[in-house]
């Protein structure tokens, strides 16, 4: 798994801490709590990192309307001979939307392991590198709603 994460980190992605800070996805600053993270398979040779705002209790204090996503049956029931379907890909999706400044201290992220893997972030022995999200992230209650709201205009 360490090699798999290192391979993903080598690409220009949010796992590359200098890249993520240059794009203002994460930044330094005061941190009250950390978000948990885990990875899920994305195809055969890639992973997707998910930052879980549930354990930090951030999701418990956020509100977003519940809306069901369409199932394949819903899509097929609405298809006719004259229908067409498209896929809108906005690149880094949730990362396109800024977090409110008041939420950022509660969206901390520990990038120590990533920095160690890349050998890009010098740290003192046993020191942790803590940053915080500046943008909405996958695993945050309000992220899907904010994206769909942006599509509606």
PDB file of C-alpha atoms in Angstrom:
ATOM      1  CA  UNK A   1       0.000   0.000   0.000  1.00  0.00           C
ATOM      2  CA  UNK A   2       2.877   2.390   0.798  1.00  0.00           C
ATOM      3  CA  UNK A   3       4.199   2.005  -2.776  1.00  0.00           C
ATOM      4  CA  UNK A   4       0.723   2.529  -4.210  1.00  0.00           C
ATOM      5  CA  UNK A   5       0.264   5.753  -2.226  1.00  0.00           C
ATOM      6  CA  UNK A   6       3.764   6.936  -3.171  1.00  0.00           C
ATOM      7  CA  UNK A   7       2.977   6.305  -6.856  1.00  0.00           C
ATOM      8  CA  UNK A   8      -0.217   8.357  -6.608  1.00  0.00           C
ATOM      9  CA  UNK A   9       1.639  11.079  -4.703  1.00  0.00           C
ATOM     10  CA  UNK A  10       4.158  11.442  -7.534  1.00  0.00           C
ATOM     11  CA  UNK A  11       1.414  12.761  -9.842  1.00  0.00           C
ATOM     12  CA  UNK A  12       0.136  16.324  -9.639  1.00  0.00           C
ATOM     13  CA  UNK A  13      -2.614  15.634  -7.165  1.00  0.00           C
ATOM     14  CA  UNK A  14      -3.901  16.757  -3.795  1.00  0.00           C
ATOM     15  CA  UNK A  15      -1.502  14.239  -2.224  1.00  0.00           C
ATOM     16  CA  UNK A  16       1.452  16.337  -3.387  1.00  0.00           C
ATOM     17  CA  UNK A  17       1.536  18.823  -0.530  1.00  0.00           C
ATOM     18  CA  UNK A  18       3.390  21.622  -2.382  1.00  0.00           C
ATOM     19  CA  UNK A  19       0.928  21.236  -5.285  1.00  0.00           C
ATOM     20  CA  UNK A  20      -2.048  21.300  -2.899  1.00  0.00           C
ATOM     21  CA  UNK A  21      -0.793  24.399  -1.111  1.00  0.00           C
ATOM     22  CA  UNK A  22      -0.038  26.203  -4.392  1.00  0.00           C
ATOM     23  CA  UNK A  23      -3.602  25.519  -5.528  1.00  0.00           C
ATOM     24  CA  UNK A  24      -4.905  26.665  -2.113  1.00  0.00           C
ATOM     25  CA  UNK A  25      -6.583  23.345  -1.339  1.00  0.00           C
ATOM     26  CA  UNK A  26      -4.845  23.224   2.040  1.00  0.00           C
ATOM     27  CA  UNK A  27      -2.911  25.803   4.016  1.00  0.00           C
ATOM     28  CA  UNK A  28      -1.258  26.311   7.360  1.00  0.00           C
ATOM     29  CA  UNK A  29      -3.178  27.970  10.167  1.00  0.00           C
ATOM     30  CA  UNK A  30      -4.850  27.382  13.519  1.00  0.00           C
ATOM     31  CA  UNK A  31      -6.348  23.889  13.845  1.00  0.00           C
ATOM     32  CA  UNK A  32      -8.978  22.758  16.350  1.00  0.00           C
ATOM     33  CA  UNK A  33      -9.593  19.230  15.031  1.00  0.00           C
ATOM     34  CA  UNK A  34      -8.334  16.808  12.384  1.00  0.00           C
ATOM     35  CA  UNK A  35     -10.300  14.982   9.727  1.00  0.00           C
ATOM     36  CA  UNK A  36      -9.776  11.242   9.415  1.00  0.00           C
ATOM     37  CA  UNK A  37      -8.690   9.882   6.032  1.00  0.00           C
ATOM     38  CA  UNK A  38      -8.795   6.587   4.184  1.00  0.00           C
ATOM     39  CA  UNK A  39      -8.331   5.413   0.613  1.00  0.00           C
ATOM     40  CA  UNK A  40     -10.587   3.508  -1.760  1.00  0.00           C
ATOM     41  CA  UNK A  41      -9.644   1.769  -4.989  1.00  0.00           C
ATOM     42  CA  UNK A  42     -10.075   3.869  -8.132  1.00  0.00           C
ATOM     43  CA  UNK A  43      -9.628   1.468 -11.010  1.00  0.00           C
ATOM     44  CA  UNK A  44      -6.866  -1.106 -10.945  1.00  0.00           C
ATOM     45  CA  UNK A  45      -3.834   1.125 -10.449  1.00  0.00           C
ATOM     46  CA  UNK A  46      -5.019   4.148  -8.539  1.00  0.00           C
ATOM     47  CA  UNK A  47      -6.575   5.154  -5.239  1.00  0.00           C
ATOM     48  CA  UNK A  48      -8.880   7.961  -4.169  1.00  0.00           C
ATOM     49  CA  UNK A  49      -8.316   9.572  -0.813  1.00  0.00           C
ATOM     50  CA  UNK A  50     -11.421  10.351   1.224  1.00  0.00           C
ATOM     51  CA  UNK A  51     -11.195  12.740   4.146  1.00  0.00           C
ATOM     52  CA  UNK A  52     -13.892  11.827   6.643  1.00  0.00           C
ATOM     53  CA  UNK A  53     -15.329  14.791   8.516  1.00  0.00           C
ATOM     54  CA  UNK A  54     -17.550  12.477  10.579  1.00  0.00           C
ATOM     55  CA  UNK A  55     -14.978  11.437  13.190  1.00  0.00           C
ATOM     56  CA  UNK A  56     -13.936  15.052  13.772  1.00  0.00           C
ATOM     57  CA  UNK A  57     -17.653  15.862  14.343  1.00  0.00           C
ATOM     58  CA  UNK A  58     -17.538  18.519  11.608  1.00  0.00           C
ATOM     59  CA  UNK A  59     -20.268  16.708   9.635  1.00  0.00           C
ATOM     60  CA  UNK A  60     -22.471  16.641  12.746  1.00  0.00           C
ATOM     61  CA  UNK A  61     -22.651  20.444  12.825  1.00  0.00           C
ATOM     62  CA  UNK A  62     -23.063  20.974   9.076  1.00  0.00           C
ATOM     63  CA  UNK A  63     -26.406  20.889   7.350  1.00  0.00           C
ATOM     64  CA  UNK A  64     -27.180  20.137   3.745  1.00  0.00           C
ATOM     65  CA  UNK A  65     -30.510  19.073   2.210  1.00  0.00           C
ATOM     66  CA  UNK A  66     -30.841  15.380   1.574  1.00  0.00           C
ATOM     67  CA  UNK A  67     -31.383  14.609  -2.083  1.00  0.00           C
ATOM     68  CA  UNK A  68     -31.438  11.166  -3.638  1.00  0.00           C
ATOM     69  CA  UNK A  69     -29.127  10.444  -6.530  1.00  0.00           C
ATOM     70  CA  UNK A  70     -30.814   8.817  -9.526  1.00  0.00           C
ATOM     71  CA  UNK A  71     -30.478   5.075  -9.894  1.00  0.00           C
ATOM     72  CA  UNK A  72     -29.855   3.325 -13.196  1.00  0.00           C
ATOM     73  CA  UNK A  73     -33.553   2.375 -13.213  1.00  0.00           C
ATOM     74  CA  UNK A  74     -34.551   6.037 -12.943  1.00  0.00           C
ATOM     75  CA  UNK A  75     -32.275   6.942 -15.842  1.00  0.00           C
ATOM     76  CA  UNK A  76     -33.502   4.076 -18.040  1.00  0.00           C
ATOM     77  CA  UNK A  77     -37.165   4.836 -17.264  1.00  0.00           C
ATOM     78  CA  UNK A  78     -36.647   8.376 -18.557  1.00  0.00           C
ATOM     79  CA  UNK A  79     -34.750   7.374 -21.691  1.00  0.00           C
ATOM     80  CA  UNK A  80     -36.503   7.631 -25.039  1.00  0.00           C
ATOM     81  CA  UNK A  81     -35.313   7.255 -28.618  1.00  0.00           C
ATOM     82  CA  UNK A  82     -34.640  10.989 -28.640  1.00  0.00           C
ATOM     83  CA  UNK A  83     -32.817  11.184 -25.280  1.00  0.00           C
ATOM     84  CA  UNK A  84     -29.160  11.772 -24.793  1.00  0.00           C
ATOM     85  CA  UNK A  85     -27.100  11.754 -21.643  1.00  0.00           C
ATOM     86  CA  UNK A  86     -23.901  13.521 -20.811  1.00  0.00           C
ATOM     87  CA  UNK A  87     -21.280  13.452 -18.123  1.00  0.00           C
ATOM     88  CA  UNK A  88     -20.063  16.701 -16.629  1.00  0.00           C
ATOM     89  CA  UNK A  89     -16.603  16.415 -15.153  1.00  0.00           C
ATOM     90  CA  UNK A  90     -15.336  19.466 -13.305  1.00  0.00           C
ATOM     91  CA  UNK A  91     -11.857  18.171 -12.642  1.00  0.00           C
ATOM     92  CA  UNK A  92     -11.255  18.185  -8.926  1.00  0.00           C
ATOM     93  CA  UNK A  93     -14.989  18.577  -8.199  1.00  0.00           C
ATOM     94  CA  UNK A  94     -15.396  19.503  -4.522  1.00  0.00           C
ATOM     95  CA  UNK A  95     -12.034  21.263  -4.450  1.00  0.00           C
ATOM     96  CA  UNK A  96     -13.497  23.936  -6.730  1.00  0.00           C
ATOM     97  CA  UNK A  97     -15.471  25.368  -3.786  1.00  0.00           C
ATOM     98  CA  UNK A  98     -14.000  27.332  -0.882  1.00  0.00           C
ATOM     99  CA  UNK A  99     -14.736  26.474   2.746  1.00  0.00           C
ATOM    100  CA  UNK A 100     -16.085  29.232   4.931  1.00  0.00           C
ATOM    101  CA  UNK A 101     -13.203  30.700   6.938  1.00  0.00           C
ATOM    102  CA  UNK A 102     -14.992  29.815  10.198  1.00  0.00           C
ATOM    103  CA  UNK A 103     -14.937  26.095   9.283  1.00  0.00           C
ATOM    104  CA  UNK A 104     -11.260  25.836   8.364  1.00  0.00           C
ATOM    105  CA  UNK A 105      -9.886  25.331  11.906  1.00  0.00           C
ATOM    106  CA  UNK A 106     -12.185  22.279  12.225  1.00  0.00           C
ATOM    107  CA  UNK A 107     -10.994  20.771   8.929  1.00  0.00           C
ATOM    108  CA  UNK A 108      -7.406  19.976   9.827  1.00  0.00           C
ATOM    109  CA  UNK A 109      -5.440  17.356   7.945  1.00  0.00           C
ATOM    110  CA  UNK A 110      -2.264  15.544   8.996  1.00  0.00           C
ATOM    111  CA  UNK A 111       0.079  15.501   5.981  1.00  0.00           C
ATOM    112  CA  UNK A 112       3.083  14.085   7.857  1.00  0.00           C
ATOM    113  CA  UNK A 113       2.991  10.651   6.166  1.00  0.00           C
ATOM    114  CA  UNK A 114       2.532  12.186   2.735  1.00  0.00           C
ATOM    115  CA  UNK A 115       5.471  14.524   3.306  1.00  0.00           C
ATOM    116  CA  UNK A 116       7.604  11.588   4.479  1.00  0.00           C
ATOM    117  CA  UNK A 117       6.660   9.518   1.430  1.00  0.00           C
ATOM    118  CA  UNK A 118       7.610  12.280  -0.938  1.00  0.00           C
ATOM    119  CA  UNK A 119      10.661  13.404   1.040  1.00  0.00           C
ATOM    120  CA  UNK A 120       9.544  16.921   0.193  1.00  0.00           C
ATOM    121  CA  UNK A 121       8.726  18.227   3.639  1.00  0.00           C
ATOM    122  CA  UNK A 122      11.615  18.265   6.103  1.00  0.00           C
ATOM    123  CA  UNK A 123      10.468  17.560   9.630  1.00  0.00           C
ATOM    124  CA  UNK A 124      12.145  17.189  12.970  1.00  0.00           C
ATOM    125  CA  UNK A 125      12.178  13.684  14.405  1.00  0.00           C
ATOM    126  CA  UNK A 126       8.642  12.850  15.528  1.00  0.00           C
ATOM    127  CA  UNK A 127       7.177  16.201  14.397  1.00  0.00           C
ATOM    128  CA  UNK A 128       3.796  16.231  12.701  1.00  0.00           C
ATOM    129  CA  UNK A 129       2.861  18.419   9.749  1.00  0.00           C
ATOM    130  CA  UNK A 130      -0.689  19.689  10.252  1.00  0.00           C
ATOM    131  CA  UNK A 131      -2.503  21.797   7.715  1.00  0.00           C
ATOM    132  CA  UNK A 132      -6.152  22.631   7.153  1.00  0.00           C
ATOM    133  CA  UNK A 133      -8.558  22.469   4.269  1.00  0.00           C
ATOM    134  CA  UNK A 134      -9.300  25.718   2.458  1.00  0.00           C
ATOM    135  CA  UNK A 135     -11.619  24.036  -0.037  1.00  0.00           C
ATOM    136  CA  UNK A 136     -14.533  21.630   0.309  1.00  0.00           C
ATOM    137  CA  UNK A 137     -13.380  18.001   0.296  1.00  0.00           C
ATOM    138  CA  UNK A 138     -14.717  14.543  -0.417  1.00  0.00           C
ATOM    139  CA  UNK A 139     -16.218  13.220   2.807  1.00  0.00           C
ATOM    140  CA  UNK A 140     -17.775  16.489   3.949  1.00  0.00           C
ATOM    141  CA  UNK A 141     -21.577  16.558   4.348  1.00  0.00           C
ATOM    142  CA  UNK A 142     -22.176  19.729   2.366  1.00  0.00           C
ATOM    143  CA  UNK A 143     -19.799  19.067  -0.555  1.00  0.00           C
ATOM    144  CA  UNK A 144     -22.247  17.273  -2.920  1.00  0.00           C
ATOM    145  CA  UNK A 145     -24.987  19.828  -2.284  1.00  0.00           C
ATOM    146  CA  UNK A 146     -22.682  22.779  -2.945  1.00  0.00           C
ATOM    147  CA  UNK A 147     -21.634  21.220  -6.263  1.00  0.00           C
ATOM    148  CA  UNK A 148     -25.171  20.548  -7.450  1.00  0.00           C
ATOM    149  CA  UNK A 149     -26.193  24.049  -6.417  1.00  0.00           C
ATOM    150  CA  UNK A 150     -23.429  25.440  -8.626  1.00  0.00           C
ATOM    151  CA  UNK A 151     -24.731  23.386 -11.588  1.00  0.00           C
ATOM    152  CA  UNK A 152     -28.190  24.926 -11.264  1.00  0.00           C
ATOM    153  CA  UNK A 153     -27.191  28.416 -12.298  1.00  0.00           C
TER     154      UNK A 153
END
